[in-house]
Amino acid sequence: MSTESYEDALERLGELLSNKSDLGNKVAAKIKKLFGELEEFESKKSSDAFLVFACSDSRVSPSHILNFQPGEAFIVRNIANMVPLYDKTQHSGTGAAMEYPITKLNVETILVIGHSRCGGIKGLMSIEDDSAPSRSVFIEDWVKIGTPAKNMIKQEYGDLSFEEQCTYCEKEAVNVTLGNLLSYPFVRERVMKGKLTIRGAHYDFVNGTFELWELDVKTTPACFFS
């Protein structure tokens, strides 16, 4: 049983409340500073240099990984950081999220970031029959965007473990998205004019590594430039 007196307990409670008040003041000051920075950015014309596609996985926040500050990057997050082929009638949300930063903000770089232990890629690699009815309302149809990557990995690395295949597919699915980006006329036009660069990346949060590569236009299927 505690031997602390009533007076001592009151004193400690007072210290606790005082510390809490100090903490609240510090937090309030930081919030005020942040709002000031945001107002400054708002007063200027947006000059985002990057359009970033990243996974919705909470472990891989691109702002945290690359230390983006407000106004530096226009970020789009979805399952397995994928971009479908250009189609006006489907996936219009993705198209709109691309069109605005590219045609209005004039971003200079598109960066697609894959990551380790991606659940979306694991789901893709687990689909045994691509023609079978989907077992989910949206997820399977979405991750099937990466089917070309899955097929290539199964063919080239079929002797590896499932986990190793998934790691390879995490990177190859990024390459599929890089190619798909070129099916969008407003992307392709700017890439061909040298106004836009497309890069892929893979973040391994287990080993703490970040790989970065650039789309090789010379090896990209000619159909994207027709």
Tab-separated table of C-alpha atoms in Angstrom:
chain	number	residue	atom	x	y	z
A	1	MET	CA	0.000	0.000	0.000
A	2	SER	CA	1.349	3.463	-0.919
A	3	THR	CA	2.625	5.627	1.951
A	4	GLU	CA	2.199	8.804	-0.077
A	5	SER	CA	0.345	11.491	1.850
A	6	TYR	CA	-2.760	13.245	0.628
A	7	GLU	CA	-0.778	16.466	0.254
A	8	ASP	CA	1.924	14.717	-1.801
A	9	ALA	CA	-0.722	13.213	-4.062
A	10	LEU	CA	-2.273	16.635	-4.638
A	11	GLU	CA	1.151	18.071	-5.442
A	12	ARG	CA	1.856	15.316	-7.980
A	13	LEU	CA	-1.560	15.817	-9.544
A	14	GLY	CA	-0.832	19.522	-9.880
A	15	GLU	CA	2.486	18.764	-11.608
A	16	LEU	CA	0.735	16.347	-13.962
A	17	LEU	CA	-1.897	18.917	-14.909
A	18	SER	CA	0.798	21.553	-15.388
A	19	ASN	CA	2.809	19.258	-17.672
A	20	LYS	CA	-0.333	18.430	-19.613
A	21	SER	CA	-1.022	22.134	-20.050
A	22	ASP	CA	2.543	22.730	-21.280
A	23	LEU	CA	2.195	19.864	-23.757
A	24	GLY	CA	-1.081	21.281	-25.005
A	25	ASN	CA	0.560	24.658	-25.564
A	26	LYS	CA	3.408	23.045	-27.513
A	27	VAL	CA	0.991	21.076	-29.686
A	28	ALA	CA	-1.087	24.200	-30.289
A	29	ALA	CA	2.055	26.090	-31.330
A	30	LYS	CA	3.024	23.353	-33.780
A	31	ILE	CA	-0.480	23.288	-35.247
A	32	LYS	CA	-0.419	27.070	-35.640
A	33	LYS	CA	2.952	26.845	-37.398
A	34	LEU	CA	1.682	24.111	-39.721
A	35	PHE	CA	-1.394	26.139	-40.626
A	36	GLY	CA	0.869	29.090	-41.341
A	37	GLU	CA	2.941	26.975	-43.719
A	38	LEU	CA	-0.183	25.659	-45.419
A	39	GLU	CA	-1.538	29.187	-45.843
A	40	GLU	CA	1.767	30.192	-47.416
A	41	PHE	CA	1.563	27.294	-49.866
A	42	GLU	CA	-2.073	28.142	-50.574
A	43	SER	CA	-1.156	31.730	-51.401
A	44	LYS	CA	1.252	30.523	-54.063
A	45	LYS	CA	0.496	28.697	-57.269
A	46	SER	CA	0.814	24.956	-56.666
A	47	SER	CA	4.141	23.746	-58.031
A	48	ASP	CA	4.089	20.028	-57.310
A	49	ALA	CA	7.110	18.444	-58.980
A	50	PHE	CA	5.959	14.842	-58.547
A	51	LEU	CA	2.906	12.725	-59.227
A	52	VAL	CA	3.303	9.693	-56.976
A	53	PHE	CA	1.400	6.422	-57.181
A	54	ALA	CA	1.748	4.424	-53.979
A	55	CYS	CA	-0.020	1.574	-52.240
A	56	SER	CA	-2.785	2.238	-49.726
A	57	ASP	CA	-0.889	0.091	-47.193
A	58	SER	CA	-0.432	2.178	-44.040
A	59	ARG	CA	3.155	0.941	-43.673
A	60	VAL	CA	4.347	2.731	-46.798
A	61	SER	CA	3.382	6.392	-46.634
A	62	PRO	CA	5.281	8.129	-49.465
A	63	SER	CA	5.379	11.435	-47.581
A	64	HIS	CA	7.141	9.658	-44.711
A	65	ILE	CA	9.470	7.595	-46.906
A	66	LEU	CA	10.606	10.469	-49.135
A	67	ASN	CA	10.042	13.319	-46.682
A	68	PHE	CA	7.721	15.228	-48.994
A	69	GLN	CA	6.614	18.607	-47.707
A	70	PRO	CA	3.223	20.204	-48.445
A	71	GLY	CA	3.115	21.337	-52.077
A	72	GLU	CA	5.890	19.022	-53.317
A	73	ALA	CA	3.974	15.960	-54.481
A	74	PHE	CA	0.508	15.069	-55.741
A	75	ILE	CA	-0.094	11.620	-54.269
A	76	VAL	CA	-2.498	8.912	-55.460
A	77	ARG	CA	-2.817	5.760	-53.364
A	78	ASN	CA	-4.618	2.545	-54.230
A	79	ILE	CA	-4.320	-1.216	-53.841
A	80	ALA	CA	-0.871	-2.337	-55.069
A	81	ASN	CA	-0.029	1.088	-56.576
A	82	MET	CA	-1.458	0.188	-59.979
A	83	VAL	CA	-2.530	2.210	-63.003
A	84	PRO	CA	-4.838	0.525	-65.527
A	85	LEU	CA	-4.623	0.907	-69.282
A	86	TYR	CA	-6.274	4.021	-70.681
A	87	ASP	CA	-10.043	3.613	-70.897
A	88	LYS	CA	-12.490	6.508	-70.740
A	89	THR	CA	-15.341	4.292	-69.567
A	90	GLN	CA	-13.532	2.526	-66.708
A	91	HIS	CA	-11.335	3.630	-63.815
A	92	SER	CA	-12.158	7.285	-64.484
A	93	GLY	CA	-11.108	8.148	-60.947
A	94	THR	CA	-7.545	7.080	-61.696
A	95	GLY	CA	-7.589	8.963	-64.977
A	96	ALA	CA	-8.827	12.145	-63.326
A	97	ALA	CA	-6.231	11.851	-60.554
A	98	MET	CA	-3.566	11.715	-63.285
A	99	GLU	CA	-4.950	14.306	-65.671
A	100	TYR	CA	-5.116	17.137	-63.145
A	101	PRO	CA	-1.505	17.132	-61.867
A	102	ILE	CA	-0.126	16.414	-65.340
A	103	THR	CA	-2.110	18.907	-67.417
A	104	LYS	CA	-2.820	21.583	-64.797
A	105	LEU	CA	0.086	21.411	-62.368
A	106	ASN	CA	2.622	20.354	-65.005
A	107	VAL	CA	4.426	17.849	-62.806
A	108	GLU	CA	7.821	16.847	-64.113
A	109	THR	CA	8.063	13.302	-62.764
A	110	ILE	CA	5.685	10.394	-62.246
A	111	LEU	CA	6.941	8.011	-59.577
A	112	VAL	CA	5.339	4.602	-58.997
A	113	ILE	CA	6.379	3.021	-55.689
A	114	GLY	CA	5.935	-0.696	-55.038
A	115	HIS	CA	6.797	-2.201	-51.680
A	116	SER	CA	7.719	-5.356	-49.814
A	117	ARG	CA	5.073	-7.758	-48.500
A	118	CYS	CA	2.346	-6.155	-50.601
A	119	GLY	CA	-1.019	-7.790	-49.912
A	120	GLY	CA	-2.366	-6.749	-53.301
A	121	ILE	CA	0.484	-8.493	-55.117
A	122	LYS	CA	0.102	-11.551	-52.904
A	123	GLY	CA	-3.572	-11.626	-53.856
A	124	LEU	CA	-2.686	-11.331	-57.543
A	125	MET	CA	-0.157	-14.151	-57.340
A	126	SER	CA	-2.745	-16.319	-55.552
A	127	ILE	CA	-5.222	-16.181	-58.449
A	128	GLU	CA	-4.835	-19.553	-60.146
A	129	ASP	CA	-7.377	-19.110	-62.938
A	130	ASP	CA	-7.612	-15.616	-64.412
A	131	SER	CA	-10.827	-16.513	-66.230
A	132	ALA	CA	-12.628	-17.756	-63.106
A	133	PRO	CA	-15.344	-15.564	-61.548
A	134	SER	CA	-13.996	-13.008	-59.105
A	135	ARG	CA	-14.176	-13.944	-55.428
A	136	SER	CA	-14.522	-10.287	-54.434
A	137	VAL	CA	-16.573	-7.317	-55.547
A	138	PHE	CA	-13.686	-5.071	-56.579
A	139	ILE	CA	-10.301	-6.328	-55.374
A	140	GLU	CA	-9.551	-9.192	-57.767
A	141	ASP	CA	-10.611	-7.278	-60.861
A	142	TRP	CA	-8.376	-4.425	-59.764
A	143	VAL	CA	-5.216	-6.429	-59.001
A	144	LYS	CA	-5.616	-8.298	-62.301
A	145	ILE	CA	-4.271	-5.120	-63.882
A	146	GLY	CA	-0.925	-6.664	-62.939
A	147	THR	CA	-1.619	-10.015	-64.636
A	148	PRO	CA	1.152	-9.515	-67.250
A	149	ALA	CA	3.624	-9.224	-64.374
A	150	LYS	CA	2.261	-12.326	-62.665
A	151	ASN	CA	2.451	-14.378	-65.861
A	152	MET	CA	6.030	-13.317	-66.503
A	153	ILE	CA	7.114	-14.121	-62.943
A	154	LYS	CA	5.404	-17.528	-63.037
A	155	GLN	CA	7.207	-18.320	-66.272
A	156	GLU	CA	10.643	-16.968	-65.357
A	157	TYR	CA	10.745	-17.781	-61.634
A	158	GLY	CA	8.316	-20.656	-61.244
A	159	ASP	CA	10.923	-22.710	-59.368
A	160	LEU	CA	11.209	-20.160	-56.556
A	161	SER	CA	9.148	-20.050	-53.387
A	162	PHE	CA	5.824	-18.216	-53.413
A	163	GLU	CA	7.265	-15.453	-51.214
A	164	GLU	CA	10.206	-14.941	-53.581
A	165	GLN	CA	7.872	-14.849	-56.567
A	166	CYS	CA	5.799	-12.180	-54.832
A	167	THR	CA	8.913	-10.056	-54.278
A	168	TYR	CA	9.783	-10.236	-57.970
A	169	CYS	CA	6.187	-9.474	-58.889
A	170	GLU	CA	6.118	-6.403	-56.633
A	171	LYS	CA	8.773	-4.896	-58.886
A	172	GLU	CA	7.511	-6.224	-62.206
A	173	ALA	CA	3.995	-4.947	-61.483
A	174	VAL	CA	5.542	-1.482	-61.187
A	175	ASN	CA	6.968	-1.941	-64.693
A	176	VAL	CA	3.520	-2.922	-65.966
A	177	THR	CA	2.132	0.302	-64.533
A	178	LEU	CA	4.962	2.317	-66.095
A	179	GLY	CA	3.979	0.877	-69.457
A	180	ASN	CA	0.288	1.461	-68.812
A	181	LEU	CA	0.974	5.116	-68.069
A	182	LEU	CA	2.085	5.571	-71.665
A	183	SER	CA	-1.332	4.488	-72.908
A	184	TYR	CA	-2.675	7.841	-71.647
A	185	PRO	CA	-2.331	10.412	-74.466
A	186	PHE	CA	-1.499	13.339	-72.163
A	187	VAL	CA	1.262	11.272	-70.531
A	188	ARG	CA	2.700	9.871	-73.747
A	189	GLU	CA	2.814	13.294	-75.414
A	190	ARG	CA	4.807	14.847	-72.579
A	191	VAL	CA	7.194	11.902	-72.301
A	192	MET	CA	7.955	12.072	-76.022
A	193	LYS	CA	8.609	15.818	-75.769
A	194	GLY	CA	10.940	15.323	-72.817
A	195	LYS	CA	8.683	17.268	-70.463
A	196	LEU	CA	7.801	14.311	-68.247
A	197	THR	CA	9.888	11.524	-66.731
A	198	ILE	CA	8.454	8.224	-65.537
A	199	ARG	CA	10.232	6.312	-62.780
A	200	GLY	CA	9.599	3.140	-60.838
A	201	ALA	CA	10.660	2.335	-57.298
A	202	HIS	CA	10.497	-0.437	-54.726
A	203	TYR	CA	10.587	0.186	-50.988
A	204	ASP	CA	11.585	-2.726	-48.763
A	205	PHE	CA	10.541	-1.713	-45.264
A	206	VAL	CA	11.964	-4.950	-43.838
A	207	ASN	CA	15.532	-4.371	-45.040
A	208	GLY	CA	15.279	-0.595	-45.240
A	209	THR	CA	16.173	-0.346	-48.940
A	210	PHE	CA	14.766	1.849	-51.695
A	211	GLU	CA	15.396	0.977	-55.355
A	212	LEU	CA	14.756	3.502	-58.104
A	213	TRP	CA	14.741	3.040	-61.870
A	214	GLU	CA	13.606	4.912	-64.958
A	215	LEU	CA	11.267	3.718	-67.675
A	216	ASP	CA	13.305	2.642	-70.689
A	217	VAL	CA	11.323	4.060	-73.599
A	218	LYS	CA	13.452	2.070	-76.058
A	219	THR	CA	12.157	-1.230	-74.688
A	220	THR	CA	8.552	-0.088	-74.303
A	221	PRO	CA	6.087	-1.725	-76.731
A	222	ALA	CA	5.650	0.388	-79.854
A	223	CYS	CA	1.854	0.185	-79.528
A	224	PHE	CA	2.015	2.802	-76.768
A	225	PHE	CA	3.457	5.337	-79.201
A	226	SER	CA	1.093	4.749	-82.104
